[in-house]
CSV table of C-alpha atoms in Angstrom, one decimal:
chain,number,residue,atom,x,y,z
Y,20,MET,CA,22.1,-115.2,-28.7
Y,21,PRO,CA,21.4,-112.2,-30.9
Y,22,PRO,CA,22.3,-108.8,-29.4
Y,23,ALA,CA,19.6,-106.9,-27.6
Y,24,ALA,CA,19.4,-103.7,-25.7
Y,25,GLU,CA,19.9,-104.2,-22.0
Y,26,PRO,CA,18.2,-101.9,-19.6
Y,27,ALA,CA,19.9,-100.9,-16.4
Y,28,ALA,CA,17.5,-103.1,-14.3
Y,29,THR,CA,18.8,-106.3,-16.0
Y,30,ARG,CA,22.4,-105.8,-14.9
Y,31,ALA,CA,23.7,-108.5,-12.6
Y,32,ALA,CA,25.5,-107.7,-9.4
Y,33,THR,CA,29.3,-108.4,-9.3
Y,34,PRO,CA,30.9,-110.2,-6.3
Y,35,SER,CA,31.4,-106.8,-4.7
Y,36,GLY,CA,27.6,-106.4,-4.6
Y,37,GLU,CA,27.4,-103.3,-6.8
Y,38,PRO,CA,26.2,-103.6,-10.4
Y,39,GLY,CA,29.1,-102.9,-12.7
Y,40,ALA,CA,31.7,-102.5,-9.9
Y,41,ALA,CA,35.1,-104.0,-10.2
Y,42,PRO,CA,36.4,-106.2,-7.4
Y,43,PRO,CA,39.1,-104.9,-5.0
Y,44,PHE,CA,42.4,-105.1,-6.9
Y,45,ALA,CA,44.1,-107.0,-4.0
Y,46,ASP,CA,41.5,-109.8,-4.2
Y,47,TRP,CA,41.9,-110.2,-7.9
Y,48,ASN,CA,45.6,-110.1,-7.7
Y,49,ASP,CA,45.7,-112.8,-5.0
Y,50,ALA,CA,43.3,-115.0,-6.9
Y,51,VAL,CA,45.4,-114.7,-10.1
Y,52,ALA,CA,48.6,-115.5,-8.1
Y,53,ARG,CA,46.9,-118.7,-6.9
Y,54,ALA,CA,46.0,-119.6,-10.5
Y,55,VAL,CA,49.6,-119.0,-11.6
Y,56,ALA,CA,50.9,-121.2,-8.8
Y,57,ALA,CA,48.6,-124.0,-9.9
Y,58,LEU,CA,49.7,-124.0,-13.6
Y,59,GLY,CA,50.4,-127.5,-14.8
Y,60,THR,CA,48.5,-129.1,-11.9
Y,61,PRO,CA,44.9,-130.5,-11.7
Y,62,GLY,CA,44.0,-127.6,-9.5
Y,63,PHE,CA,44.6,-124.9,-12.1
Y,64,PRO,CA,41.0,-124.9,-13.7
Y,65,ALA,CA,39.4,-124.4,-10.3
Y,66,ALA,CA,41.9,-121.7,-9.3
Y,67,MET,CA,41.4,-119.9,-12.7
Y,68,GLU,CA,37.6,-120.1,-12.2
Y,69,ALA,CA,37.9,-118.7,-8.7
Y,70,ALA,CA,39.9,-115.7,-10.1
Y,71,LEU,CA,37.4,-115.1,-12.8
Y,72,GLN,CA,34.6,-115.4,-10.2
Y,73,ARG,CA,36.2,-112.5,-8.4
Y,74,LEU,CA,36.1,-110.5,-11.6
Y,75,VAL,CA,32.5,-111.4,-12.7
Y,76,SER,CA,30.0,-113.8,-11.1
Y,77,HIS,CA,29.0,-116.8,-13.2
Y,78,GLN,CA,27.5,-120.3,-12.7
Y,79,MET,CA,29.8,-122.4,-14.9
Y,80,MET,CA,33.2,-122.5,-16.5
Y,81,ASN,CA,33.7,-125.1,-19.2
Y,82,GLY,CA,35.5,-125.6,-22.5
Y,83,PHE,CA,36.2,-127.6,-25.6
Y,84,HIS,CA,39.1,-127.7,-28.1
Y,85,TYR,CA,38.9,-128.2,-31.9
Y,86,ALA,CA,41.3,-129.9,-34.3
Y,87,PRO,CA,42.2,-128.4,-37.7
Y,88,ASP,CA,40.3,-131.4,-39.3
Y,89,GLY,CA,37.0,-130.4,-37.6
Y,90,ARG,CA,36.9,-132.8,-34.7
Y,91,ALA,CA,35.9,-131.5,-31.2
Y,92,PHE,CA,37.4,-132.6,-27.8
Y,93,ASP,CA,36.8,-132.0,-24.1
Y,94,LEU,CA,39.0,-129.2,-22.7
Y,95,HIS,CA,37.5,-128.7,-19.3
Y,96,ASN,CA,34.1,-130.1,-18.2
Y,97,ASP,CA,34.8,-131.5,-14.8
Y,98,ARG,CA,32.0,-130.2,-12.7
Y,99,LEU,CA,28.8,-130.4,-14.7
Y,100,GLY,CA,27.0,-133.3,-13.0
Y,101,ALA,CA,23.7,-134.3,-14.5
Y,102,ASP,CA,24.0,-131.8,-17.3
Y,103,ARG,CA,27.0,-133.5,-18.8
Y,104,ARG,CA,25.0,-135.6,-21.2
Y,105,ILE,CA,23.6,-132.5,-22.9
Y,106,ILE,CA,26.5,-130.0,-22.4
Y,107,VAL,CA,29.3,-132.4,-23.3
Y,108,ASP,CA,28.2,-135.8,-24.7
Y,109,GLN,CA,25.6,-134.5,-27.1
Y,110,TYR,CA,27.7,-131.6,-28.1
Y,111,LEU,CA,30.8,-133.7,-28.9
Y,112,ALA,CA,28.6,-136.3,-30.7
Y,113,GLY,CA,27.8,-133.6,-33.4
Y,114,THR,CA,25.9,-130.5,-32.4
Y,115,TYR,CA,29.2,-128.6,-32.1
Y,116,VAL,CA,29.2,-128.1,-35.9
Y,117,LEU,CA,26.3,-125.6,-35.4
Y,118,ASP,CA,27.9,-123.7,-32.4
Y,119,PRO,CA,28.8,-120.1,-33.1
Y,120,PHE,CA,31.8,-120.6,-30.9
Y,121,TYR,CA,33.0,-123.5,-33.1
Y,122,ASP,CA,32.7,-121.2,-36.1
Y,123,ALA,CA,34.8,-118.6,-34.3
Y,124,SER,CA,37.4,-121.2,-33.4
Y,125,ARG,CA,37.9,-121.9,-37.1
Y,126,ARG,CA,38.6,-118.4,-38.2
Y,127,PRO,CA,42.4,-117.6,-38.3
Y,128,ASP,CA,41.6,-114.1,-37.2
Y,129,GLY,CA,39.1,-115.1,-34.6
Y,130,PRO,CA,38.7,-112.7,-31.6
Y,131,SER,CA,40.4,-113.5,-28.3
Y,132,PHE,CA,37.1,-112.7,-26.4
Y,133,ILE,CA,33.8,-113.9,-27.8
Y,134,VAL,CA,30.3,-112.9,-26.7
Y,135,MET,CA,27.6,-115.4,-27.8
Y,136,ARG,CA,24.8,-112.9,-28.1
Y,137,GLN,CA,26.9,-110.7,-30.3
Y,138,LEU,CA,28.1,-113.6,-32.5
Y,139,ALA,CA,25.0,-115.7,-33.0
Y,140,PRO,CA,23.0,-115.5,-36.3
Y,141,ASP,CA,19.9,-113.4,-36.4
Y,142,ASP,CA,17.5,-116.3,-36.1
Y,143,PHE,CA,19.6,-118.3,-33.7
Y,144,GLU,CA,16.8,-118.6,-31.1
Y,145,GLN,CA,14.4,-119.9,-33.8
Y,146,SER,CA,16.8,-122.6,-34.9
Y,147,GLU,CA,16.4,-126.3,-34.1
Y,148,TYR,CA,19.9,-126.3,-32.7
Y,149,PHE,CA,18.9,-123.7,-30.2
Y,150,ARG,CA,15.6,-125.4,-29.3
Y,151,LEU,CA,16.9,-129.0,-29.1
Y,152,HIS,CA,20.3,-128.4,-27.7
Y,153,TYR,CA,21.3,-124.9,-26.5
Y,154,ALA,CA,18.1,-124.1,-24.7
Y,155,ALA,CA,18.3,-127.5,-23.0
Y,156,THR,CA,21.6,-126.4,-21.3
Y,157,ARG,CA,19.7,-123.6,-19.6
Y,158,ILE,CA,22.5,-121.2,-20.5
Y,159,VAL,CA,21.1,-117.7,-20.7
Y,160,ASP,CA,24.4,-115.9,-21.5
Y,161,GLU,CA,27.9,-117.1,-22.5
Y,162,VAL,CA,31.3,-115.6,-23.2
Y,163,GLY,CA,34.5,-117.4,-24.3
Y,164,PHE,CA,38.2,-116.9,-24.3
Y,165,ARG,CA,40.0,-118.2,-27.4
Y,166,LEU,CA,43.1,-120.3,-26.7
Y,167,THR,CA,45.7,-121.1,-29.4
Y,168,LEU,CA,47.0,-124.6,-28.5
Y,169,ASP,CA,49.5,-127.0,-30.0
Y,170,ALA,CA,49.1,-128.9,-33.3
Y,171,GLY,CA,46.7,-126.3,-34.7
Y,172,HIS,CA,44.1,-126.9,-32.1
Y,173,VAL,CA,42.0,-123.9,-30.8
Y,174,GLY,CA,40.3,-124.0,-27.4
Y,175,ILE,CA,37.3,-122.0,-26.2
Y,176,LEU,CA,37.1,-121.6,-22.4
Y,177,SER,CA,33.6,-120.4,-21.6
Y,178,LEU,CA,31.9,-118.6,-18.7
Y,179,CYS,CA,28.2,-119.1,-18.5
Y,180,ARG,CA,25.2,-117.7,-16.7
Y,181,ILE,CA,22.5,-120.3,-16.2
Y,182,GLY,CA,18.8,-120.6,-15.4
Y,183,ASP,CA,17.4,-117.5,-13.7
Y,184,ALA,CA,20.7,-115.6,-13.8
Y,185,LEU,CA,20.8,-112.2,-15.6
Y,186,GLN,CA,22.9,-111.5,-18.7
Y,187,PHE,CA,26.4,-110.1,-18.3
Y,188,SER,CA,26.2,-106.3,-18.1
Y,189,PRO,CA,28.3,-104.1,-20.5
Y,190,GLY,CA,30.6,-103.3,-17.6
Y,191,GLU,CA,31.1,-106.9,-16.8
Y,192,LEU,CA,31.8,-107.7,-20.5
Y,193,ALA,CA,34.4,-104.9,-20.6
Y,194,ARG,CA,36.2,-106.3,-17.6
Y,195,LEU,CA,36.3,-109.8,-19.0
Y,196,GLU,CA,37.5,-108.5,-22.3
Y,197,ALA,CA,40.3,-106.6,-20.5
Y,198,ALA,CA,41.3,-109.8,-18.8
Y,199,ALA,CA,41.3,-111.9,-22.0
Y,200,GLY,CA,45.1,-111.6,-22.6
Y,201,LEU,CA,45.9,-112.9,-19.2
Y,202,VAL,CA,43.3,-115.7,-19.3
Y,203,ARG,CA,44.6,-116.8,-22.7
Y,204,ALA,CA,48.3,-116.7,-21.6
Y,205,LEU,CA,47.6,-118.9,-18.5
Y,206,GLY,CA,45.2,-121.2,-20.3
Y,207,GLU,CA,47.5,-121.8,-23.2
Y,208,ARG,CA,50.4,-122.5,-20.8
Y,209,HIS,CA,48.3,-124.9,-18.7
Y,210,TRP,CA,46.8,-126.9,-21.6
Y,211,ARG,CA,50.0,-127.1,-23.6
Y,212,GLY,CA,50.4,-130.7,-25.0
Y,213,LEU,CA,46.7,-131.5,-24.6
Y,214,PRO,CA,46.0,-131.6,-28.4
Y,215,THR,CA,48.8,-134.3,-28.8
Y,216,ALA,CA,47.2,-136.4,-26.0
Y,217,ALA,CA,43.8,-135.9,-27.7
Y,218,ALA,CA,45.0,-137.1,-31.0
Y,219,ASP,CA,46.7,-140.1,-29.4
Y,220,GLY,CA,43.9,-141.3,-27.1
Y,221,ALA,CA,40.7,-139.4,-27.4
Y,222,LYS,CA,37.4,-141.1,-28.1
Y,223,ALA,CA,36.4,-138.5,-30.7
Y,224,GLY,CA,35.4,-140.1,-34.0
Y,225,ALA,CA,35.4,-138.7,-37.5
Y,226,PRO,CA,34.9,-135.0,-38.0
Y,227,ARG,CA,31.2,-134.0,-38.2
Y,228,ARG,CA,30.2,-132.3,-41.4
Y,229,ILE,CA,26.9,-131.3,-43.1
Y,230,GLU,CA,27.0,-133.5,-46.2
Y,231,HIS,CA,24.4,-135.3,-48.4
Y,232,PRO,CA,25.0,-136.9,-51.8
Y,233,ALA,CA,21.7,-135.5,-53.2
Y,234,LEU,CA,22.7,-131.9,-52.6
Y,235,THR,CA,25.0,-129.5,-54.5
Y,236,ASN,CA,27.8,-127.6,-52.7
Y,237,ARG,CA,25.7,-124.5,-52.8
Y,238,GLU,CA,22.7,-126.3,-51.4
Y,239,LEU,CA,24.8,-127.7,-48.6
Y,240,GLU,CA,26.0,-124.1,-47.8
Y,241,VAL,CA,22.3,-123.0,-47.5
Y,242,VAL,CA,21.5,-126.0,-45.3
Y,243,THR,CA,24.4,-125.3,-43.0
Y,244,LEU,CA,23.3,-121.7,-42.6
Y,245,ILE,CA,19.7,-122.6,-42.0
Y,246,LEU,CA,20.7,-125.1,-39.3
Y,247,LYS,CA,22.9,-122.5,-37.6
Y,248,GLY,CA,20.1,-120.0,-37.3
Y,249,HIS,CA,20.5,-117.6,-40.2
Y,250,SER,CA,17.3,-116.0,-41.7
Y,251,THR,CA,16.7,-115.9,-45.5
Y,252,GLN,CA,18.1,-112.3,-45.5
Y,253,SER,CA,21.2,-113.3,-43.6
Y,254,ILE,CA,21.9,-116.3,-45.8
Y,255,ALA,CA,21.5,-114.0,-48.8
Y,256,ALA,CA,24.1,-111.6,-47.4
Y,257,VAL,CA,26.6,-114.3,-46.4
Y,258,LEU,CA,26.4,-116.0,-49.8
Y,259,SER,CA,26.0,-112.9,-51.9
Y,260,LEU,CA,22.7,-114.1,-53.3
Y,261,SER,CA,19.2,-112.5,-53.5
Y,262,PRO,CA,16.6,-113.5,-50.9
Y,263,ASP,CA,14.5,-114.9,-53.7
Y,264,THR,CA,17.4,-117.2,-54.9
Y,265,VAL,CA,17.8,-118.4,-51.3
Y,266,LYS,CA,14.1,-119.3,-51.2
Y,267,VAL,CA,14.5,-121.2,-54.5
Y,268,HIS,CA,17.4,-123.2,-53.0
Y,269,ARG,CA,15.4,-123.9,-49.9
Y,270,ARG,CA,12.5,-125.3,-51.9
Y,271,ARG,CA,14.8,-127.5,-53.9
Y,272,ILE,CA,16.5,-128.8,-50.8
Y,273,TYR,CA,13.3,-129.7,-49.1
Y,274,ALA,CA,12.0,-131.4,-52.4
Y,275,LYS,CA,15.2,-133.4,-52.8
Y,276,LEU,CA,15.1,-134.5,-49.2
Y,277,ARG,CA,11.3,-135.0,-49.2
Y,278,ILE,CA,10.9,-132.9,-46.1
Y,279,SER,CA,8.7,-129.9,-45.2
Y,280,SER,CA,10.1,-128.4,-42.0
Y,281,GLN,CA,13.3,-127.2,-40.4
Y,282,GLY,CA,12.8,-129.9,-37.7
Y,283,GLU,CA,13.0,-132.6,-40.4
Y,284,LEU,CA,16.0,-130.9,-41.9
Y,285,PHE,CA,17.7,-131.0,-38.5
Y,286,ARG,CA,16.9,-134.7,-38.1
Y,287,THR,CA,18.2,-135.5,-41.5
Y,288,PHE,CA,21.7,-134.3,-40.6
Y,289,LEU,CA,21.8,-134.4,-36.8
Y,290,THR,CA,19.8,-137.0,-35.0
Y,291,ASP,CA,18.9,-137.7,-31.4
Y,292,PRO,CA,19.5,-138.9,-28.7
Y,293,LEU,CA,23.2,-138.5,-29.3
Y,294,ILE,CA,23.8,-136.3,-32.3
Y,295,SER,CA,25.5,-138.2,-35.1
Y,296,ALA,CA,27.2,-137.4,-38.4
Y,297,GLY,CA,24.9,-136.8,-41.3
Y,298,PRO,CA,24.8,-138.9,-44.5
Y,299,ARG,CA,28.2,-139.4,-46.1
């Protein structure tokens, strides 16, 4: 979500019960030791989540990994229950191409610690992706650790606050960022070899892309940025165009596709109930 000023009253309490306070070092140290001992076993994700829970409270840890060709795979989504259809199935079926975390995973110089509200485009909350997918997950704040895996895959392990929970405070974000090196090292060690298994036996289909035979490459760039939640001014800055030129492109796109709204644009490329690839 776009960054916003955060008053002191919105800061969430940490496990110690004091806003912004770090957990006792012995507790954190013991929890990390249990995560290290669980490396390579099915118990590692839960042990890693328990350690991070000692550092900063959250309601969900989950993750995905992305292949160099643009496909997305399940990294860790074991305890989502009824939300799995939206958080995992719909995401892997295609909405991932609009996810700011997916964009961050494809940058060679991507940061090791990612904060959604600092990364998201300026009109993210007005986008159809946010309205139809992200808001449906009930995630109110999200951060991610970027994992460099085998075979050119990149994983994003996320911590989320959900529902009525408050956003992560600046102090909590600072603690998580300070722990990013450790989280990455353990996560990369544990999930080593997963990309090879994914390539051999995963159900993921062809990479999802924003494509249409009636549109030029420039028009497809504009479509992609619109769908991701960029305003006219932001699109102009990203593509080094004037805002008026962006508006001309948008009118031409809508005319070619015979549509009149962003909702129709979303449905043209990404359709419900399970998001599918756009026209080839």
